[in-house]
Amino acid sequence: MKWGICGAGNICSDFCSALQLLNHDDHQITAVAARDINRAQKFAEKFKIPKAFGCYDDLAREPTVDIVYIGVIHTEHGHLSIMMLNNGKHVLCEKPATLNLKELEKVLKVAKDKQLFFMEALWSRFFPAYEKVRNALDSKSLGEVRYVQAEFCQPIIHRERVFKRELGGGGLLDIGIYVIQWALLAFKEKPDNIFTVGHLHETGVDQSATIIFKYKGGQMANLTYNTEIQSECTASICGTKGRIQLPFPFWAPTKVTINDEEMEFPLSSGEFKFNFPNSAGLSYQAECVRKCIEKGHLECPLFPHSESIAIMTIMDEVRQQLGVIYDVDNMES
């Protein structure tokens, strides 16, 4: 499968480094695009990519590309996904897939109309530790799940893409999405009630929040994210017969403890250094995407479109409760 890389920043670098850990015959990077041609060329030189472009349109039209990985700022995700799909490219787009549900629905409609694969790159779901979590939940080895906890607190508010509202900033879309997906994995459905308390940055984006999910049966989730401080960044699922614990970093774990049994899944290492914790695990996601496309799937069973819709619906509600508004929220459908 021939990859095109949309962006030349840290996450795109980690994604390309992770691809190097896979079979070269299965994964080849044939082109990269960035708004700055010099950045694209340096990126191409680092990863030995044949073609570098200074605009995304050229990448969309590049005939040697089968699928595009989009790893640019949040505000670009929606329209770039549509651009690539309209040019016949499958798309793996970094989370959040878009800024709100209306935007996401537009992207998914184009993907369906074009009969092309699209997936939001929520890489957590593809780690072996998460597979063990799913198996434990499906086998009911925890009994009835009653309580879920997750916290993701890291001091990232100083980064421009995080504190600027016009760049789709804020903690929710950047790191809060991970605590939300964890609760949805455990409960398999959206909550009946959502209660959010938080603090806004002076720019109007969310700096921190605690989100409570409540279900009719009394099940609850306690989810916290904070862009100003560092916490243990762990997650757990508690049932009537047992519990699951994920250590730091719970969104990219190499260990999991299920009913007091600890399991470990070491990551591969390669030529390049990574920018983010356990980014070698991006290879799990890429390989799953390849297999899906090879089988003719238009979405991934491990993280289908319905999951992206559920997460985005919740994030829209959380933002509304916090009072965080993006320009796209006021646009006509």
CSV table of C-alpha atoms in Angstrom, one decimal:
chain,number,residue,atom,x,y,z
A,1,MET,CA,0.0,0.0,0.0
A,2,LYS,CA,1.4,3.4,-1.0
A,3,TRP,CA,1.1,6.1,1.6
A,4,GLY,CA,0.9,9.9,1.1
A,5,ILE,CA,1.7,12.0,4.1
A,6,CYS,CA,-0.2,15.2,4.7
A,7,GLY,CA,1.9,17.3,7.0
A,8,ALA,CA,5.5,17.3,8.1
A,9,GLY,CA,5.2,17.9,11.9
A,10,ASN,CA,6.0,15.7,14.9
A,11,ILE,CA,3.1,13.3,14.6
A,12,CYS,CA,3.7,12.7,10.8
A,13,SER,CA,7.3,12.0,11.6
A,14,ASP,CA,6.3,9.5,14.2
A,15,PHE,CA,3.9,7.8,11.9
A,16,CYS,CA,6.5,7.5,9.2
A,17,SER,CA,9.0,6.1,11.7
A,18,ALA,CA,6.4,3.6,12.8
A,19,LEU,CA,5.8,2.5,9.1
A,20,GLN,CA,9.5,1.6,8.9
A,21,LEU,CA,8.8,-1.1,11.5
A,22,LEU,CA,6.5,-2.9,9.0
A,23,ASN,CA,7.1,-5.0,5.9
A,24,HIS,CA,8.3,-2.6,3.2
A,25,ASP,CA,6.4,-4.5,0.5
A,26,ASP,CA,3.2,-3.8,2.4
A,27,HIS,CA,3.8,-0.2,3.3
A,28,GLN,CA,5.6,2.4,1.1
A,29,ILE,CA,5.6,6.2,1.5
A,30,THR,CA,5.6,7.7,-2.0
A,31,ALA,CA,4.8,11.4,-1.3
A,32,VAL,CA,4.6,14.1,1.4
A,33,ALA,CA,3.1,17.5,1.3
A,34,ALA,CA,3.4,20.5,3.6
A,35,ARG,CA,2.5,24.2,3.2
A,36,ASP,CA,6.2,25.0,3.3
A,37,ILE,CA,8.0,23.2,0.4
A,38,ASN,CA,11.3,23.3,2.3
A,39,ARG,CA,9.8,21.4,5.2
A,40,ALA,CA,8.3,18.9,2.9
A,41,GLN,CA,11.7,18.4,1.1
A,42,LYS,CA,13.6,18.0,4.4
A,43,PHE,CA,10.9,15.5,5.6
A,44,ALA,CA,11.2,13.6,2.3
A,45,GLU,CA,14.9,13.5,2.6
A,46,LYS,CA,14.8,12.1,6.1
A,47,PHE,CA,12.4,9.3,5.2
A,48,LYS,CA,13.6,8.7,1.6
A,49,ILE,CA,10.2,9.7,0.2
A,50,PRO,CA,10.3,10.1,-3.7
A,51,LYS,CA,8.1,13.1,-4.0
A,52,ALA,CA,7.6,16.3,-1.9
A,53,PHE,CA,4.9,19.0,-2.5
A,54,GLY,CA,4.4,22.5,-1.2
A,55,CYS,CA,0.6,22.2,-1.4
A,56,TYR,CA,-1.9,19.6,-0.4
A,57,ASP,CA,-3.8,19.7,-3.8
A,58,ASP,CA,-0.7,18.2,-5.5
A,59,LEU,CA,-0.7,15.3,-3.0
A,60,ALA,CA,-4.4,14.7,-3.6
A,61,ARG,CA,-3.8,14.4,-7.3
A,62,GLU,CA,-0.6,12.3,-7.0
A,63,PRO,CA,-1.3,9.0,-8.8
A,64,THR,CA,1.2,6.9,-6.9
A,65,VAL,CA,-0.7,7.4,-3.6
A,66,ASP,CA,-3.3,4.9,-2.4
A,67,ILE,CA,-4.1,6.4,1.0
A,68,VAL,CA,-3.3,9.6,2.7
A,69,TYR,CA,-2.4,10.0,6.4
A,70,ILE,CA,-3.5,13.5,7.6
A,71,GLY,CA,-1.5,14.8,10.5
A,72,VAL,CA,-2.0,18.6,10.4
A,73,ILE,CA,-3.7,21.1,12.8
A,74,HIS,CA,-7.3,20.2,13.8
A,75,THR,CA,-9.0,22.9,11.7
A,76,GLU,CA,-7.6,21.4,8.5
A,77,HIS,CA,-8.8,17.8,9.1
A,78,GLY,CA,-12.3,18.0,7.7
A,79,HIS,CA,-11.7,19.8,4.4
A,80,LEU,CA,-8.4,18.0,3.7
A,81,SER,CA,-10.2,14.6,4.3
A,82,ILE,CA,-12.8,15.6,1.8
A,83,MET,CA,-10.2,16.8,-0.7
A,84,MET,CA,-8.4,13.5,-0.6
A,85,LEU,CA,-11.5,11.5,-0.8
A,86,ASN,CA,-12.8,13.5,-3.8
A,87,ASN,CA,-9.5,12.6,-5.5
A,88,GLY,CA,-9.9,8.9,-5.0
A,89,LYS,CA,-7.7,8.5,-2.0
A,90,HIS,CA,-8.4,6.4,1.1
A,91,VAL,CA,-7.9,8.5,4.3
A,92,LEU,CA,-6.5,7.9,7.8
A,93,CYS,CA,-7.1,11.2,9.6
A,94,GLU,CA,-5.6,12.1,12.9
A,95,LYS,CA,-8.0,12.6,15.8
A,96,PRO,CA,-10.1,14.6,16.1
A,97,ALA,CA,-11.4,13.7,12.6
A,98,THR,CA,-13.1,17.1,12.5
A,99,LEU,CA,-14.0,20.0,14.9
A,100,ASN,CA,-17.7,19.0,15.3
A,101,LEU,CA,-20.3,16.5,14.4
A,102,LYS,CA,-21.7,18.4,11.4
A,103,GLU,CA,-18.3,18.4,9.8
A,104,LEU,CA,-17.7,14.8,10.5
A,105,GLU,CA,-21.0,13.8,8.9
A,106,LYS,CA,-20.0,15.7,5.7
A,107,VAL,CA,-16.7,13.7,5.6
A,108,LEU,CA,-18.4,10.4,6.2
A,109,LYS,CA,-20.9,11.1,3.5
A,110,VAL,CA,-18.2,11.8,0.9
A,111,ALA,CA,-16.4,8.6,1.9
A,112,LYS,CA,-19.6,6.6,1.5
A,113,ASP,CA,-20.4,8.2,-1.8
A,114,LYS,CA,-16.9,7.6,-3.1
A,115,GLN,CA,-16.8,4.1,-1.7
A,116,LEU,CA,-13.5,4.8,0.0
A,117,PHE,CA,-12.0,3.8,3.3
A,118,PHE,CA,-12.0,6.5,6.0
A,119,MET,CA,-10.9,6.2,9.6
A,120,GLU,CA,-10.2,8.6,12.4
A,121,ALA,CA,-6.7,7.7,13.7
A,122,LEU,CA,-7.6,6.8,17.3
A,123,TRP,CA,-4.5,4.6,17.6
A,124,SER,CA,-5.2,3.5,21.1
A,125,ARG,CA,-7.7,0.9,20.0
A,126,PHE,CA,-5.1,-1.0,18.0
A,127,PHE,CA,-2.6,-1.8,20.8
A,128,PRO,CA,-2.4,-5.4,21.9
A,129,ALA,CA,-3.3,-4.3,25.5
A,130,TYR,CA,-6.6,-2.9,24.2
A,131,GLU,CA,-7.3,-6.2,22.5
A,132,LYS,CA,-6.9,-7.9,25.9
A,133,VAL,CA,-9.3,-5.3,27.4
A,134,ARG,CA,-11.9,-6.0,24.7
A,135,ASN,CA,-11.6,-9.7,25.3
A,136,ALA,CA,-12.1,-9.3,29.0
A,137,LEU,CA,-15.1,-7.1,28.5
A,138,ASP,CA,-16.7,-9.5,25.9
A,139,SER,CA,-16.1,-12.5,28.1
A,140,LYS,CA,-17.7,-10.8,31.1
A,141,SER,CA,-14.7,-11.8,33.2
A,142,LEU,CA,-15.2,-8.5,35.1
A,143,GLY,CA,-18.8,-9.1,35.8
A,144,GLU,CA,-21.0,-6.1,35.2
A,145,VAL,CA,-19.0,-2.9,34.5
A,146,ARG,CA,-20.0,-0.3,37.1
A,147,TYR,CA,-17.3,2.3,37.2
A,148,VAL,CA,-14.7,3.7,34.7
A,149,GLN,CA,-11.9,6.1,35.5
A,150,ALA,CA,-9.3,7.9,33.2
A,151,GLU,CA,-7.1,10.9,33.6
A,152,PHE,CA,-4.9,12.6,31.0
A,153,CYS,CA,-3.0,15.6,32.4
A,154,GLN,CA,0.0,17.0,30.7
A,155,PRO,CA,1.4,20.5,30.6
A,156,ILE,CA,0.8,21.4,26.9
A,157,ILE,CA,-1.2,24.6,27.1
A,158,HIS,CA,1.9,26.6,26.1
A,159,ARG,CA,1.8,25.1,22.6
A,160,GLU,CA,0.2,27.3,20.0
A,161,ARG,CA,-2.0,24.7,18.5
A,162,VAL,CA,-3.4,24.0,22.0
A,163,PHE,CA,-4.1,27.5,23.3
A,164,LYS,CA,-5.3,29.2,20.1
A,165,ARG,CA,-9.1,28.9,19.5
A,166,GLU,CA,-8.7,29.6,15.7
A,167,LEU,CA,-6.5,26.5,15.4
A,168,GLY,CA,-9.1,24.3,17.1
A,169,GLY,CA,-7.3,24.4,20.4
A,170,GLY,CA,-8.2,23.3,23.8
A,171,GLY,CA,-7.6,20.2,25.8
A,172,LEU,CA,-10.7,18.3,24.9
A,173,LEU,CA,-9.9,17.6,21.2
A,174,ASP,CA,-6.2,17.1,21.9
A,175,ILE,CA,-6.2,14.8,25.0
A,176,GLY,CA,-9.7,14.7,26.4
A,177,ILE,CA,-10.8,12.5,23.5
A,178,TYR,CA,-8.7,9.7,24.9
A,179,VAL,CA,-10.5,9.6,28.2
A,180,ILE,CA,-13.9,9.7,26.4
A,181,GLN,CA,-13.0,6.8,24.1
A,182,TRP,CA,-11.9,4.7,27.1
A,183,ALA,CA,-15.3,5.1,28.8
A,184,LEU,CA,-17.1,4.3,25.5
A,185,LEU,CA,-15.0,1.2,25.1
A,186,ALA,CA,-16.0,0.0,28.5
A,187,PHE,CA,-19.7,0.8,28.4
A,188,LYS,CA,-20.3,0.3,24.6
A,189,GLU,CA,-22.8,3.1,24.4
A,190,LYS,CA,-23.2,6.8,25.0
A,191,PRO,CA,-24.2,7.9,28.5
A,192,ASP,CA,-27.7,9.0,29.4
A,193,ASN,CA,-26.3,12.1,31.2
A,194,ILE,CA,-23.1,14.1,30.9
A,195,PHE,CA,-22.0,16.6,33.5
A,196,THR,CA,-18.9,18.7,32.9
A,197,VAL,CA,-17.0,21.2,35.0
A,198,GLY,CA,-13.9,22.9,33.8
A,199,HIS,CA,-11.7,25.9,33.4
A,200,LEU,CA,-11.2,28.0,30.3
A,201,HIS,CA,-7.9,29.6,29.1
A,202,GLU,CA,-8.0,33.3,28.5
A,203,THR,CA,-8.2,32.6,24.8
A,204,GLY,CA,-11.5,30.9,25.2
A,205,VAL,CA,-10.4,27.3,24.8
A,206,ASP,CA,-10.8,24.6,27.5
A,207,GLN,CA,-7.7,24.3,29.7
A,208,SER,CA,-9.1,21.5,31.9
A,209,ALA,CA,-12.2,19.6,32.7
A,210,THR,CA,-13.7,16.7,34.6
A,211,ILE,CA,-16.5,14.9,32.8
A,212,ILE,CA,-19.0,12.6,34.5
A,213,PHE,CA,-20.9,10.0,32.5
A,214,LYS,CA,-24.0,8.6,34.2
A,215,TYR,CA,-26.1,5.7,32.9
A,216,LYS,CA,-29.7,4.7,33.8
A,217,GLY,CA,-28.4,1.5,35.5
A,218,GLY,CA,-26.2,3.6,37.8
A,219,GLN,CA,-23.0,3.0,36.0
A,220,MET,CA,-20.6,6.0,36.0
A,221,ALA,CA,-17.4,7.3,34.5
A,222,ASN,CA,-15.1,9.9,36.0
A,223,LEU,CA,-12.9,11.4,33.3
A,224,THR,CA,-10.4,14.2,33.7
A,225,TYR,CA,-8.0,16.0,31.4
A,226,ASN,CA,-5.8,19.0,32.2
A,227,THR,CA,-3.3,20.8,29.9
A,228,GLU,CA,-1.5,22.6,32.7
A,229,ILE,CA,-0.3,19.9,35.1
A,230,GLN,CA,1.2,16.4,35.0
A,231,SER,CA,-0.7,13.4,36.5
A,232,GLU,CA,-0.2,9.7,36.4
A,233,CYS,CA,-2.3,9.4,33.3
A,234,THR,CA,-3.8,6.0,34.1
A,235,ALA,CA,-7.1,4.4,33.4
A,236,SER,CA,-9.3,1.7,34.9
A,237,ILE,CA,-12.5,-0.3,34.5
A,238,CYS,CA,-14.2,-1.7,37.5
A,239,GLY,CA,-16.8,-4.5,37.4
A,240,THR,CA,-18.6,-6.6,40.0
A,241,LYS,CA,-16.1,-9.4,39.6
A,242,GLY,CA,-12.9,-7.7,38.7
A,243,ARG,CA,-11.1,-4.8,37.2
A,244,ILE,CA,-8.7,-3.6,34.5
A,245,GLN,CA,-5.9,-1.2,35.0
A,246,LEU,CA,-3.8,0.6,32.4
A,247,PRO,CA,-0.6,2.4,33.5
A,248,PHE,CA,0.9,5.4,31.9
A,249,PRO,CA,0.4,6.1,29.1
A,250,PHE,CA,-3.1,4.5,29.1
A,251,TRP,CA,-3.7,5.7,25.5
A,252,ALA,CA,-0.7,3.9,24.2
A,253,PRO,CA,-0.1,1.1,26.7
A,254,THR,CA,2.5,-1.7,26.6
A,255,LYS,CA,1.1,-3.2,29.9
A,256,VAL,CA,-2.3,-4.1,31.2
A,257,THR,CA,-3.5,-5.7,34.4
A,258,ILE,CA,-6.7,-7.7,34.3
A,259,ASN,CA,-8.0,-9.2,37.5
A,260,ASP,CA,-4.5,-8.9,39.0
A,261,GLU,CA,-2.8,-10.6,36.0
A,262,GLU,CA,-0.2,-8.3,34.5
A,263,MET,CA,0.6,-8.7,30.8
A,264,GLU,CA,3.2,-6.9,28.8
A,265,PHE,CA,3.6,-6.2,25.1
A,266,PRO,CA,7.0,-4.6,24.2
A,267,LEU,CA,7.2,-2.3,21.3
A,268,SER,CA,9.6,-2.7,18.3
A,269,SER,CA,12.4,-0.3,17.8
A,270,GLY,CA,13.9,1.0,14.6
A,271,GLU,CA,16.2,3.5,13.0
A,272,PHE,CA,14.3,6.7,14.0
A,273,LYS,CA,13.6,8.3,17.3
A,274,PHE,CA,10.0,9.2,18.3
A,275,ASN,CA,8.6,12.5,19.5
A,276,PHE,CA,5.7,11.0,21.6
A,277,PRO,CA,5.5,8.1,24.1
A,278,ASN,CA,5.2,4.7,22.5
A,279,SER,CA,4.7,6.1,19.0
A,280,ALA,CA,6.1,2.8,17.6
A,281,GLY,CA,2.6,1.6,18.3
A,282,LEU,CA,1.3,3.6,15.4
A,283,SER,CA,2.4,0.6,13.4
A,284,TYR,CA,-0.5,-1.5,14.8
A,285,GLN,CA,-3.0,1.0,13.4
A,286,ALA,CA,-1.3,1.3,10.0
A,287,GLU,CA,-1.2,-2.5,9.5
A,288,CYS,CA,-4.9,-2.9,10.5
A,289,VAL,CA,-5.8,-0.2,8.0
A,290,ARG,CA,-3.9,-2.0,5.3
A,291,LYS,CA,-5.7,-5.2,6.0
A,292,CYS,CA,-9.1,-3.5,6.0
A,293,ILE,CA,-8.4,-1.9,2.6
A,294,GLU,CA,-7.1,-5.2,1.2
A,295,LYS,CA,-10.4,-6.8,2.2
A,296,GLY,CA,-12.4,-4.1,0.7
A,297,HIS,CA,-13.7,-2.6,4.0
A,298,LEU,CA,-14.8,1.0,4.0
A,299,GLU,CA,-14.4,1.3,7.7
A,300,CYS,CA,-12.5,-0.6,10.5
A,301,PRO,CA,-14.4,-3.0,12.7
A,302,LEU,CA,-12.1,-2.1,15.6
A,303,PHE,CA,-12.9,1.6,15.3
A,304,PRO,CA,-16.0,2.0,13.0
A,305,HIS,CA,-17.6,5.3,12.0
A,306,SER,CA,-20.2,4.9,14.6
A,307,GLU,CA,-17.5,5.2,17.3
A,308,SER,CA,-16.2,8.4,15.8
A,309,ILE,CA,-19.8,9.8,15.7
A,310,ALA,CA,-20.4,8.8,19.3
A,311,ILE,CA,-17.2,10.4,20.5
A,312,MET,CA,-17.8,13.6,18.5
A,313,THR,CA,-21.4,13.9,19.7
A,314,ILE,CA,-20.1,13.7,23.3
A,315,MET,CA,-17.4,16.2,22.7
A,316,ASP,CA,-19.9,18.7,21.1
A,317,GLU,CA,-22.0,18.4,24.3
A,318,VAL,CA,-18.9,18.8,26.6
A,319,ARG,CA,-17.8,21.9,24.6
A,320,GLN,CA,-21.3,23.4,24.9
A,321,GLN,CA,-21.4,22.9,28.7
A,322,LEU,CA,-17.9,24.5,28.9
A,323,GLY,CA,-18.8,27.3,26.6
A,324,VAL,CA,-16.1,26.6,24.0
A,325,ILE,CA,-17.2,27.7,20.5
A,326,TYR,CA,-15.2,27.3,17.2
A,327,ASP,CA,-16.0,29.4,14.1
A,328,VAL,CA,-17.2,26.2,12.3
A,329,ASP,CA,-19.9,25.8,15.0
A,330,ASN,CA,-21.7,28.9,13.6
A,331,MET,CA,-21.5,27.9,9.9
A,332,GLU,CA,-24.5,26.8,7.9
A,333,SER,CA,-24.8,23.0,7.3
